[in-house]
């Protein structure tokens, strides 16, 4: 617990949605089950196992103490979520959660839902991926695969992309994605396709080619995408969807699969793609073993050599 309490005591808050404590990264012994996020004006404490009453009380006291220093007269809002036996339990411990709950990142706004399930609408570890896209999307046509609530699409349009095609089989996530576009003043420029990617190659080909493709699949969603068997099927299709010198961001958030897993599959089935770099994760997500953390690998379609 010491690591958590010390980090919370030093936490700094702005309007930006951020992770404040990342016990999952294994750098704080005894705190591997704990994470703390700031989705202004709400703190979100997550535990990957049920907390004993005393441990929960210590966490809440540390957060309340820091809030008394930082929050002034503002209300103290705290949501606690824990995982147990494959289930997610969520409790509002203090205050309220705004509805709609709008948060900021890097000049963009997103809608989040802290009281609904374990995915809240914005993956904080992908912040640098969105930043990269924002910085590189000017006048580009972007394909956002596994788009979820379309954070990448908003970032691309904010960076001046000409057009974004979003695809995700969850129509509910895409509906929030559409609202995220409107929130940021984008009333045109994006398509939202609610389909299974593996059944949509014809449609994706017709709408292409793309200058940038983002592929950010789940690691293990039964029946939809299981990285160990499905990533290779996805990789095989990517080169033909890219324009000359097109780029791909390949994302993998599975602690048990390292970047070599992706790199060797690319070499095997999409050797036209050359590895450029792995994007850094935000510093707070630093992991004792970097290969367990989120991997975001950047590739470019090698220029065709004349015969
Ligand atoms: C990790 S989330 C994507 C996060 C998103 N890229 C972001 O930055 O917020 C994974 C998404 O993949 C979608 N998905 C899983 N399998 C799919 C499939 N076969 N076709 C289309 N979407 C799929 C899920 O509905 C979910 O929204």
Coordinates of C-alpha atoms and ligand atoms in Angstrom, one line a residue:
X1 CA 0.0 0.0 0.0
X2 CA 2.9 2.4 0.7
X3 CA 3.6 2.9 -3.0
X4 CA 0.0 3.8 -3.7
X5 CA -0.2 6.2 -0.7
X6 CA 3.0 8.0 -1.6
X7 CA 2.1 8.4 -5.3
X8 CA -1.4 9.7 -4.5
X9 CA 0.1 12.2 -2.0
X10 CA 2.1 13.7 -4.9
X11 CA -0.6 13.4 -7.6
X12 CA -1.2 16.6 -9.6
X13 CA -4.5 17.2 -11.3
X14 CA -5.4 19.3 -14.3
X15 CA -8.4 19.2 -16.6
X16 CA -6.8 16.4 -18.6
X17 CA -8.0 12.8 -18.2
X18 CA -5.0 10.8 -16.9
X19 CA -3.9 7.8 -15.1
X20 CA -2.4 8.8 -11.7
X21 CA -1.3 5.4 -10.4
X22 CA -0.5 2.3 -12.4
X23 CA 0.1 -0.6 -10.0
X24 CA -0.4 -3.0 -12.9
X25 CA 3.0 -2.0 -14.2
X26 CA 4.6 -3.9 -11.3
X27 CA 6.8 -1.1 -10.1
X28 CA 5.1 -0.8 -6.7
X29 CA 5.3 -4.1 -4.7
X30 CA 2.0 -5.1 -3.2
X31 CA 0.0 -2.7 -5.3
X32 CA -0.2 -4.7 -8.6
X33 CA -4.0 -4.9 -8.3
X34 CA -4.5 -1.1 -8.0
X35 CA -5.0 1.7 -10.5
X36 CA -6.2 5.3 -10.0
X37 CA -7.4 7.6 -12.7
X38 CA -8.6 11.2 -12.9
X39 CA -11.6 11.8 -15.2
X40 CA -12.3 15.3 -14.0
X41 CA -14.2 15.9 -11.8
X42 CA -14.2 12.3 -10.7
X43 CA -11.5 10.0 -9.2
X44 CA -11.7 6.4 -10.3
X45 CA -10.1 3.7 -8.1
X46 CA -9.8 0.3 -9.8
X47 CA -8.8 -2.9 -8.1
X48 CA -8.3 -6.1 -10.0
X49 CA -9.4 -8.0 -6.9
X50 CA -11.9 -7.2 -4.1
X51 CA -10.2 -5.0 -1.5
X52 CA -10.5 -5.8 2.2
X53 CA -12.4 -3.1 4.1
X54 CA -9.2 -1.8 5.8
X55 CA -7.3 -1.5 2.5
X56 CA -10.2 0.2 0.8
X57 CA -10.5 2.7 3.7
X58 CA -6.7 3.4 3.4
X59 CA -7.0 4.1 -0.3
X60 CA -10.0 6.3 0.1
X61 CA -8.3 8.2 2.9
X62 CA -5.2 8.9 0.8
X63 CA -7.3 10.1 -2.1
X64 CA -9.6 12.3 0.2
X65 CA -6.5 13.8 1.8
X66 CA -5.0 14.7 -1.5
X67 CA -8.3 16.1 -2.7
X68 CA -8.5 18.3 0.4
X69 CA -5.2 19.9 -0.7
X70 CA -6.1 20.2 -4.4
X71 CA -9.8 20.5 -4.7
X72 CA -10.6 23.6 -2.7
X73 CA -14.3 23.8 -2.1
X74 CA -15.1 21.5 -5.0
X75 CA -17.1 18.3 -4.3
X76 CA -15.2 15.1 -3.7
X77 CA -16.3 12.5 -6.3
X78 CA -15.0 9.0 -6.2
X79 CA -16.0 5.8 -8.0
X80 CA -14.6 2.4 -6.9
X81 CA -14.6 -0.5 -9.3
X82 CA -13.3 -4.0 -8.6
X83 CA -13.1 -7.2 -10.4
X84 CA -14.1 -10.5 -8.8
X85 CA -14.7 -13.9 -10.4
X86 CA -14.9 -12.5 -13.9
X87 CA -17.4 -9.8 -12.8
X88 CA -17.0 -6.1 -12.6
X89 CA -18.5 -4.3 -9.6
X90 CA -18.9 -0.5 -9.5
X91 CA -19.7 1.7 -6.5
X92 CA -20.1 5.5 -6.3
X93 CA -18.4 6.0 -2.9
X94 CA -18.5 9.8 -2.8
X95 CA -20.3 12.7 -4.5
X96 CA -21.7 12.3 -8.0
X97 CA -20.7 11.6 -11.6
X98 CA -21.8 14.2 -14.2
X99 CA -24.1 13.0 -16.9
X100 CA -23.0 13.5 -19.6
X101 CA -19.5 13.2 -18.3
X102 CA -17.2 15.0 -20.7
X103 CA -13.4 14.9 -20.2
X104 CA -10.5 16.6 -22.0
X105 CA -7.3 15.3 -23.6
X106 CA -4.9 17.3 -25.6
X107 CA -7.5 19.9 -26.8
X108 CA -10.1 17.3 -27.5
X109 CA -13.2 16.3 -25.6
X110 CA -14.6 12.8 -25.0
X111 CA -17.6 11.3 -23.3
X112 CA -16.9 8.7 -20.6
X113 CA -19.1 6.4 -18.5
X114 CA -17.5 5.4 -15.2
X115 CA -20.5 3.7 -13.8
X116 CA -21.0 1.4 -16.8
X117 CA -18.8 -1.7 -17.2
X118 CA -15.1 -1.9 -17.2
X119 CA -14.3 0.1 -20.4
X120 CA -15.1 3.7 -19.8
X121 CA -15.0 5.2 -23.3
X122 CA -11.4 6.4 -23.4
X123 CA -8.3 4.3 -23.1
X124 CA -5.8 6.5 -21.2
X125 CA -2.8 4.3 -22.2
X126 CA -3.4 5.2 -25.8
X127 CA -2.8 8.9 -25.3
X128 CA 0.5 8.9 -27.3
X129 CA -1.1 6.9 -30.1
X130 CA -3.8 9.6 -30.5
X131 CA -1.1 12.3 -30.3
X132 CA 0.9 10.6 -33.0
X133 CA -2.1 10.4 -35.3
X134 CA -3.0 14.0 -34.6
X135 CA 0.5 15.1 -35.6
X136 CA 0.6 12.9 -38.7
X137 CA -2.9 12.9 -40.2
X138 CA -2.9 16.2 -42.2
X139 CA -4.6 15.6 -45.6
X140 CA -4.5 11.9 -45.0
X141 CA -7.2 9.2 -45.5
X142 CA -7.3 7.1 -42.3
X143 CA -8.8 3.7 -41.6
X144 CA -9.6 3.2 -37.9
X145 CA -10.1 -0.6 -37.3
X146 CA -11.6 -1.6 -33.9
X147 CA -12.7 2.0 -33.6
X148 CA -14.7 1.6 -30.3
X149 CA -15.7 5.2 -29.3
X150 CA -13.5 6.7 -32.1
X151 CA -10.8 8.4 -30.1
X152 CA -8.3 7.9 -32.9
X153 CA -10.8 9.3 -35.5
X154 CA -11.3 12.5 -33.5
X155 CA -7.5 12.9 -33.1
X156 CA -7.0 12.3 -36.9
X157 CA -9.6 14.9 -37.8
X158 CA -8.2 17.4 -35.3
X159 CA -4.9 16.8 -37.0
X160 CA -6.4 17.7 -40.4
X161 CA -7.2 14.3 -41.9
X162 CA -9.3 14.5 -45.1
X163 CA -11.4 11.5 -44.2
X164 CA -11.7 8.7 -41.6
X165 CA -13.4 5.4 -42.0
X166 CA -14.2 3.8 -38.6
X167 CA -15.2 0.2 -38.2
X168 CA -16.3 -1.6 -35.1
X169 CA -18.8 -4.4 -34.6
X170 CA -20.2 -2.6 -31.6
X171 CA -22.9 -0.2 -32.8
X172 CA -23.3 1.2 -29.3
X173 CA -19.6 2.2 -29.1
X174 CA -19.8 3.8 -32.5
X175 CA -22.9 5.8 -31.4
X176 CA -20.8 7.3 -28.7
X177 CA -18.0 7.8 -31.2
X178 CA -20.4 9.8 -33.4
X179 CA -21.3 12.0 -30.4
X180 CA -17.5 12.4 -29.7
X181 CA -17.2 13.8 -33.2
X182 CA -20.0 16.3 -32.7
X183 CA -18.6 17.3 -29.3
X184 CA -15.4 18.3 -31.1
X185 CA -17.2 20.2 -33.9
X186 CA -16.7 17.5 -36.6
X187 CA -20.0 17.1 -38.5
X188 CA -18.5 15.6 -41.6
X189 CA -15.4 13.7 -42.6
X190 CA -16.0 10.4 -40.8
X191 CA -17.8 7.3 -41.6
X192 CA -19.0 4.8 -38.9
X193 CA -19.4 1.2 -40.1
X194 CA -20.9 -1.2 -37.6
X195 CA -19.5 -4.5 -39.0
X196 CA -17.3 -7.4 -38.2
X197 CA -14.0 -6.5 -39.8
X198 CA -13.4 -10.1 -40.9
X199 CA -16.6 -10.0 -42.9
X200 CA -16.0 -6.6 -44.4
X201 CA -12.8 -6.8 -46.6
X202 CA -14.8 -6.0 -49.7
X203 CA -16.3 -2.8 -48.3
X204 CA -13.0 -1.7 -46.8
X205 CA -11.2 -2.3 -50.1
X206 CA -13.8 -0.3 -52.0
X207 CA -13.5 2.7 -49.6
X208 CA -9.7 2.6 -49.7
X209 CA -6.8 2.8 -50.2
X210 CA -5.8 4.5 -47.0
X211 CA -2.7 6.6 -46.1
X212 CA -2.8 5.5 -42.4
X213 CA -4.4 2.4 -40.9
X214 CA -4.8 2.0 -37.1
X215 CA -5.5 -1.5 -35.9
X216 CA -6.2 -1.7 -32.2
X217 CA -8.0 -4.9 -31.5
X218 CA -8.9 -6.5 -28.2
X219 CA -6.5 -9.2 -27.0
X220 CA -9.1 -11.8 -26.3
X221 CA -12.8 -11.2 -27.2
X222 CA -14.2 -14.7 -27.7
X223 CA -16.0 -15.1 -31.0
X224 CA -14.8 -11.7 -32.3
X225 CA -11.0 -11.4 -32.0
X226 CA -8.4 -13.6 -30.3
X227 CA -5.0 -12.1 -30.8
X228 CA -3.1 -15.4 -30.9
X229 CA -5.1 -16.7 -33.9
X230 CA -6.7 -13.6 -35.5
X231 CA -3.9 -11.0 -35.6
X232 CA -2.2 -12.9 -38.4
X233 CA -5.5 -12.9 -40.4
X234 CA -5.7 -9.2 -40.0
X235 CA -2.1 -8.5 -40.9
X236 CA -2.4 -10.5 -44.1
X237 CA -5.0 -8.0 -45.4
X238 CA -3.4 -4.7 -44.5
X239 CA -0.8 -4.2 -47.3
X240 CA -3.4 -4.3 -50.0
X241 CA -5.5 -1.6 -48.2
X242 CA -2.6 0.9 -48.0
X243 CA -1.6 3.6 -50.5
X244 CA 2.0 4.0 -51.6
X245 CA 4.1 4.8 -48.5
X246 CA 1.1 4.2 -46.3
X247 CA 1.6 3.7 -42.6
X248 CA 0.1 1.3 -40.0
X249 CA -0.1 1.5 -36.3
X250 CA -0.4 -2.0 -34.9
X251 CA -1.6 -2.1 -31.3
X252 CA -1.4 -5.0 -28.9
X253 CA -2.5 -4.9 -25.3
X254 CA -1.8 -8.4 -24.0
X255 CA 0.8 -8.8 -21.3
X256 CA 1.4 -12.4 -22.3
X257 CA 2.3 -11.5 -25.9
X258 CA 5.4 -9.4 -26.6
X259 CA 6.2 -7.2 -29.5
X260 CA 8.2 -10.0 -31.2
X261 CA 4.8 -11.8 -31.5
X262 CA 3.6 -9.1 -33.8
X263 CA 7.0 -8.5 -35.5
X264 CA 7.4 -12.1 -36.6
X265 CA 3.9 -12.4 -37.9
X266 CA 4.3 -9.2 -39.9
X267 CA 7.6 -10.6 -41.3
X268 CA 5.8 -13.8 -42.2
X269 CA 2.5 -12.6 -43.8
X270 CA 3.0 -8.9 -44.5
X271 CA 6.7 -8.5 -45.4
X272 CA 5.9 -5.5 -47.6
X273 CA 5.6 -3.6 -44.3
X274 CA 8.8 -2.2 -42.7
X275 CA 9.1 -1.6 -39.0
X276 CA 9.8 2.0 -38.1
X277 CA 9.4 2.3 -34.3
X278 CA 7.5 1.4 -31.2
X279 CA 5.7 4.4 -29.7
X280 CA 6.4 5.2 -26.1
X281 CA 3.6 4.8 -23.6
X282 CA 2.7 7.7 -21.3
X283 CA 5.3 7.8 -18.5
X284 CA 2.8 6.8 -15.8
X285 CA 2.2 3.5 -17.6
X286 CA 5.8 2.5 -17.3
X287 CA 6.1 -1.2 -16.7
X288 CA 8.7 -3.2 -14.8
X289 CA 8.7 -5.4 -18.0
X290 CA 8.1 -3.1 -21.0
X291 CA 7.0 -6.1 -23.1
X292 CA 4.0 -6.6 -20.8
X293 CA 2.8 -3.1 -21.4
X294 CA 0.8 -1.8 -24.3
X295 CA 2.7 -2.2 -27.6
X296 CA 2.1 0.3 -30.4
X297 CA 4.2 -0.5 -33.4
X298 CA 4.6 1.8 -36.4
X299 CA 5.1 0.3 -39.9
X300 CA 5.4 1.7 -43.4
X301 CA 4.6 0.1 -46.7
X302 CA 7.9 -0.3 -48.5
X303 CA 8.0 1.6 -51.8
X304 CA 7.6 -0.8 -54.7
X305 CA 10.9 -1.4 -56.5
X306 CA 10.7 -1.0 -60.3
X307 CA 11.6 -4.1 -62.4
Ligands
LIG1 C1 -9.5 -2.3 -27.5 S1 -11.1 -1.8 -28.2 C2 -10.5 -0.6 -29.3 C3 -10.1 0.7 -28.7 C4 -10.1 1.9 -29.6 N1 -9.2 1.6 -30.7 C5 -9.7 3.2 -28.9 O1 -8.6 3.7 -29.2 O2 -10.5 3.6 -28.1 C6 -11.5 -3.1 -29.1 C7 -12.8 -2.9 -30.0 O3 -12.8 -4.0 -31.0 C8 -14.1 -4.3 -31.3 N2 -14.1 -5.6 -32.0 C9 -13.7 -6.8 -31.6 N3 -13.7 -7.7 -32.5 C10 -14.1 -7.1 -33.7 C11 -14.3 -7.6 -35.0 N4 -14.1 -8.8 -35.4 N5 -14.8 -6.6 -35.9 C12 -15.0 -5.4 -35.5 N6 -14.8 -4.9 -34.3 C13 -14.4 -5.8 -33.4 C14 -14.9 -4.2 -30.0 O4 -16.2 -4.0 -30.3 C15 -14.1 -3.1 -29.3 O5 -14.9 -1.9 -29.5

